[in-house]
XYZ file of C-alpha atoms in Angstrom:
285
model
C 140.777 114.007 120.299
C 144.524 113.746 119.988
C 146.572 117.004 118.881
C 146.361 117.542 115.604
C 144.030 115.772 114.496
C 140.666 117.234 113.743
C 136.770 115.388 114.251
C 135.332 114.853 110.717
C 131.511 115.569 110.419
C 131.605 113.005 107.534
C 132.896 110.490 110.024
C 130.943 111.402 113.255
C 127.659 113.082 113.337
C 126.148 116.042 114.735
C 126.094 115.068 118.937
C 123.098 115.688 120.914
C 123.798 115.784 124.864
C 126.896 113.175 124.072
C 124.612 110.915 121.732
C 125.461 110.700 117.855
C 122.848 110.698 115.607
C 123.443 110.278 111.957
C 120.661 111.845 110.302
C 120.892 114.890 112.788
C 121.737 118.303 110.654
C 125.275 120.016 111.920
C 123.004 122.786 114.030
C 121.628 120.175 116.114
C 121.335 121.937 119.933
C 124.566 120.278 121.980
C 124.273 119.489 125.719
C 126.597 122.519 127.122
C 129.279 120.998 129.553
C 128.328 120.500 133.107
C 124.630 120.277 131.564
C 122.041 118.096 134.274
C 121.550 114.406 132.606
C 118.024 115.522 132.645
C 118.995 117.936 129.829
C 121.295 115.243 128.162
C 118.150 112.677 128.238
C 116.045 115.049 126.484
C 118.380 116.117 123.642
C 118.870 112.278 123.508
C 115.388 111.817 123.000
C 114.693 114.691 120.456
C 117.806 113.100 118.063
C 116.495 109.488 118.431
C 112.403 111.256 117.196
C 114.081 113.415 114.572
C 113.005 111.572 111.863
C 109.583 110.441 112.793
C 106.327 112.123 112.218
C 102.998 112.364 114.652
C 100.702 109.961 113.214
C 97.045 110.504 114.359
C 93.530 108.805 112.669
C 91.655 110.232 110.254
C 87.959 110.574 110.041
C 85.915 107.340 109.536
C 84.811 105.616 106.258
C 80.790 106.213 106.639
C 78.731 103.653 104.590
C 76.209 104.070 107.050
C 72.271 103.979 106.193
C 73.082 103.059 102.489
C 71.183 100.031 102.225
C 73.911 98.335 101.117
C 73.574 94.066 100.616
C 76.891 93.691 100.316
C 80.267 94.318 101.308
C 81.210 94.852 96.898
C 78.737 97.949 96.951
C 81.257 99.367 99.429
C 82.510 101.754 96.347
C 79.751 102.361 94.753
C 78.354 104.211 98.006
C 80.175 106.647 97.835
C 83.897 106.043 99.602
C 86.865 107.663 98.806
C 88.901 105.318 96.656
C 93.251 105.423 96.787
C 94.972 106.456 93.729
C 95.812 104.435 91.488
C 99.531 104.960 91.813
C 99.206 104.195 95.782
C 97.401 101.005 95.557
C 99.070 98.371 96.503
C 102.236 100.961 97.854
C 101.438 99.455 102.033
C 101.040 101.730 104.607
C 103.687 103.708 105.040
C 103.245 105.160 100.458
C 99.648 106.333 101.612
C 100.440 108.090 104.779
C 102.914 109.758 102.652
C 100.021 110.923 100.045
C 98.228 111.765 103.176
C 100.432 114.219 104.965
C 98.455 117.757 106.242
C 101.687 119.675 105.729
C 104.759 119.675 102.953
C 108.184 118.536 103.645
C 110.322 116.152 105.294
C 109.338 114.526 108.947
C 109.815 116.414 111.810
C 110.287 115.598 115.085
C 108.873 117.384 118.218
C 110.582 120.154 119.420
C 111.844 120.977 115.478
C 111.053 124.191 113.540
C 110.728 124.422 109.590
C 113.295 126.047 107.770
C 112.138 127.634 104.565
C 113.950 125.538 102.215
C 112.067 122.933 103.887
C 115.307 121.518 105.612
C 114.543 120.658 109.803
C 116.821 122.806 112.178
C 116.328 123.578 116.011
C 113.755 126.476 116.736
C 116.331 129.492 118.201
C 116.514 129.269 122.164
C 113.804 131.216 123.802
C 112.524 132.715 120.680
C 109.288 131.642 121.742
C 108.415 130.697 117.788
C 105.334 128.152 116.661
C 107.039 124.854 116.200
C 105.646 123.270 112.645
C 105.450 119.432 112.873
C 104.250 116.966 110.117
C 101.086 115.390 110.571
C 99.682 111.996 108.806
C 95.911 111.534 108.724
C 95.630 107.162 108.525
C 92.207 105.809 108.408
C 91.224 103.310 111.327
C 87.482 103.119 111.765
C 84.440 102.317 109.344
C 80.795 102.663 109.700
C 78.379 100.260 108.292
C 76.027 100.557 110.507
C 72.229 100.364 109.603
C 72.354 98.499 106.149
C 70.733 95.282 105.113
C 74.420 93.326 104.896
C 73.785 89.459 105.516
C 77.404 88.579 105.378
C 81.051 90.126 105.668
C 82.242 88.321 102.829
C 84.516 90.686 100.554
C 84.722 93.022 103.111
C 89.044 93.171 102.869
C 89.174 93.638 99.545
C 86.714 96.371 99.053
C 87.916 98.131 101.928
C 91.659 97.626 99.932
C 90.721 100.368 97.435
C 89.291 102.863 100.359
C 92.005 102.357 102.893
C 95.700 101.546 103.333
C 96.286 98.205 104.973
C 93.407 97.630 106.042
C 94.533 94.430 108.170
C 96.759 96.945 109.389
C 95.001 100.081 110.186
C 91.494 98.955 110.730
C 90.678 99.004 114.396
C 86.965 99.959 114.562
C 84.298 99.003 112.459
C 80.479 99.194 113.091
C 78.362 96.472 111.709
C 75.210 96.941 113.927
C 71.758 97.132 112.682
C 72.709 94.871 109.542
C 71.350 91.474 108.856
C 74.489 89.166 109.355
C 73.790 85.850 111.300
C 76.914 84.971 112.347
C 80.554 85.585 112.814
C 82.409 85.400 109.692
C 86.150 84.324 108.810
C 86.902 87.844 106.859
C 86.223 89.965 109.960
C 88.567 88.136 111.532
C 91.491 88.876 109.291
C 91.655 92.255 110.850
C 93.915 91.308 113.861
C 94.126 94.901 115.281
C 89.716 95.874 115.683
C 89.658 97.131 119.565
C 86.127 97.996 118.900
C 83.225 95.145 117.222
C 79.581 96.983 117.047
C 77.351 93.649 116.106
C 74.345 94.769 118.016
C 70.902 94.683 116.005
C 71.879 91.830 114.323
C 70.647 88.172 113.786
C 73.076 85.899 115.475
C 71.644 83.311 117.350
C 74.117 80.681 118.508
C 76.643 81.677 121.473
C 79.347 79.690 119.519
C 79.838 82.579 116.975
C 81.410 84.496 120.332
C 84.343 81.641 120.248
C 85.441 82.751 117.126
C 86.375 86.420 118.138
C 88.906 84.832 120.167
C 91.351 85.260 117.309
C 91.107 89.414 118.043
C 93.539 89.530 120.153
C 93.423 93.222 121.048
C 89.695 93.215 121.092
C 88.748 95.628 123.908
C 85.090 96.598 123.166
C 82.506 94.355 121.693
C 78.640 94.797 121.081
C 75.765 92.255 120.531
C 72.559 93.676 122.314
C 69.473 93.227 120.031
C 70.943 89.494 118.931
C 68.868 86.682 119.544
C 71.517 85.264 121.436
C 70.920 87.775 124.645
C 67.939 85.739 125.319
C 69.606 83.190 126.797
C 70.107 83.781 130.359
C 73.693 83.224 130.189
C 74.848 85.337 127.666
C 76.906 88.177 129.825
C 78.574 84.910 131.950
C 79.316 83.302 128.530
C 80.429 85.806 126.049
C 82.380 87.772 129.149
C 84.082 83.945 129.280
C 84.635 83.363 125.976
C 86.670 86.815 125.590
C 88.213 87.511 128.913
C 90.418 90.530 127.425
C 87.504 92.591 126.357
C 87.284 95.524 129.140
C 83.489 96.327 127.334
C 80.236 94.543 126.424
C 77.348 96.374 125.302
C 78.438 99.505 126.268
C 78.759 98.365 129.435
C 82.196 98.253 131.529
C 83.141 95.085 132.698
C 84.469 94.537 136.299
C 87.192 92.185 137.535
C 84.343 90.284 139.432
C 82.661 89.416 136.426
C 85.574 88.008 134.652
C 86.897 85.900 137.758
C 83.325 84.389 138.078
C 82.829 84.236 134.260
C 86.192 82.549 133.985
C 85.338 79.900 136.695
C 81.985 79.269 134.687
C 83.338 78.996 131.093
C 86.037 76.314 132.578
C 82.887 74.527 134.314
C 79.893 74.628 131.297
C 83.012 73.427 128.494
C 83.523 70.461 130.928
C 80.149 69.670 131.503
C 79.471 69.864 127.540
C 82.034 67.604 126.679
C 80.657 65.245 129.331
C 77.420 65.493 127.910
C 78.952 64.600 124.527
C 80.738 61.766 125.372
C 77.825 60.569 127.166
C 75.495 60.695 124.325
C 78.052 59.254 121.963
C 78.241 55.971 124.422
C 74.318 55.739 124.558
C 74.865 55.668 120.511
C 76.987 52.858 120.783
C 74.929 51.313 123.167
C 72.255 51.368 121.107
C 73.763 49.499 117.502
């Protein structure tokens, strides 16, 4: 700063190891001089986290063993439904209904002030360090109900969850009655985990449509009719080369280099068996 003239805190913000911040409060710890740039990074890192808040999952929807025939009886089991005033509010209303403790977001390495205002715990005073925690829900269990289709599933699980296409990443179907893969489970672009076992599906084909879960990572359909056929593992391991489980069962890099090379080769051969039978059609007018 020149002589004279003085640094307004209206016009730059509290520093944190030489990084302004402008939501940082005045307190805000400053990087002493000759401080290590370890020390620097860190302060840097606490001011750019100051006004986020640890985010962790709740406990699971459980519709489980209902007997439930479809996805509308979702409610009527028994699930917690969102307030009226939060419906429709996205995400980021309901986490805020949601929080485990009151006041504004902290970030690590923040104490609470009792006027509910965030400053820096005291150096070395060796004090508990009270964070704000949000509870979002990510899994479901409907597990071990007589469902014979998915249809409705988003928009009953819109009055038990926020953003559901959002925040849904688990859900557990198995032991239902569904027979095939259906378009409304695949609106859920962020499911890591698909339980389908003890179901009814019998063509390999409803494994091609789960390619449009991108993060897919664990996927069950023991008990289908579908493992009958001796190629299921090679196939569905084919289909969904990203998945790093099937059936409970971790998959190796071996399998999906040799179940790659035979998904490329049995797609071939089937459109060469097509195009074959559609000539001996013609063939035969």
């Amino acid at each position: 700063l020149k002589p004279g003239r003085q640094e307004s805190s209206a016009v730059r913000p509290a520093r944190a190891g030489g990084v302004y911040h402008p939501s940082l409060p005045k307190e805000w710890p400053q990087a002493p001089r000759g401080s290590s740039r370890r020390m620097q990074a860190v302060l840097s890192r606490s001011a750019q986290a100051y006004d986020m808040a640890l985010v962790v999952a709740g406990p699971p929807i459980d519709d489980s063993f209902k007997e439930l025939r479809s996805c509308s009886e979702l409610e009527a089991a028994g699930g917690k439904k969102i307030p009226p005033e939060q419906e429709g509010a996205g995400a980021d209303a309901a986490e805020e209904a949601e929080r485990t403790a009151p006041g504004p977001p902290v970030a690590p390495g923040l104490a609470m002030s009792l006027t509910g205002t965030a400053r820096p715990p005291p150096a070395g005073s060796g004090a508990p360090i009270r964070k704000v925690i949000r509870t979002v829900t990510t899994a479901i269990k409907l597990n071990n109900n007589l469902l014979e289709s998915t249809a409705g599933l988003y928009t009953a699980l819109e009055s038990l969850m926020p953003s559901p296409v959002t925040n849904l990443q688990w859900i557990d179907l198995s032991f239902n009655q569904l027979v095939t893969v259906e378009p409304e489970l695949l609106r859920f672009l962020n499911l890591k985990a698909l339980y389908l076992h003890g179901n009814c599906i019998k063509a390999l084909g409803s494994v091609d449509k789960l390619k449009k879960l991108p993060k897919l990572l664990s996927l069950t359909l023991n008990g289908n009719p579908i493992e009958s056929t001796k190629i299921y593992r090679t196939y569905v391991i084919g289909a969904l080369p990203h998945i790093r489980s099937l059936d409970h069962s971790t998959i190796t890099q071996d399998e999906v280099s040799n179940a790659a090379a035979w998904y490329q080769g049995h797609h071939q051969r089937a459109k060469k068996r097509a195009e074959d039978k559609l000539m001996a059609g013609g063939d035969d007018e």
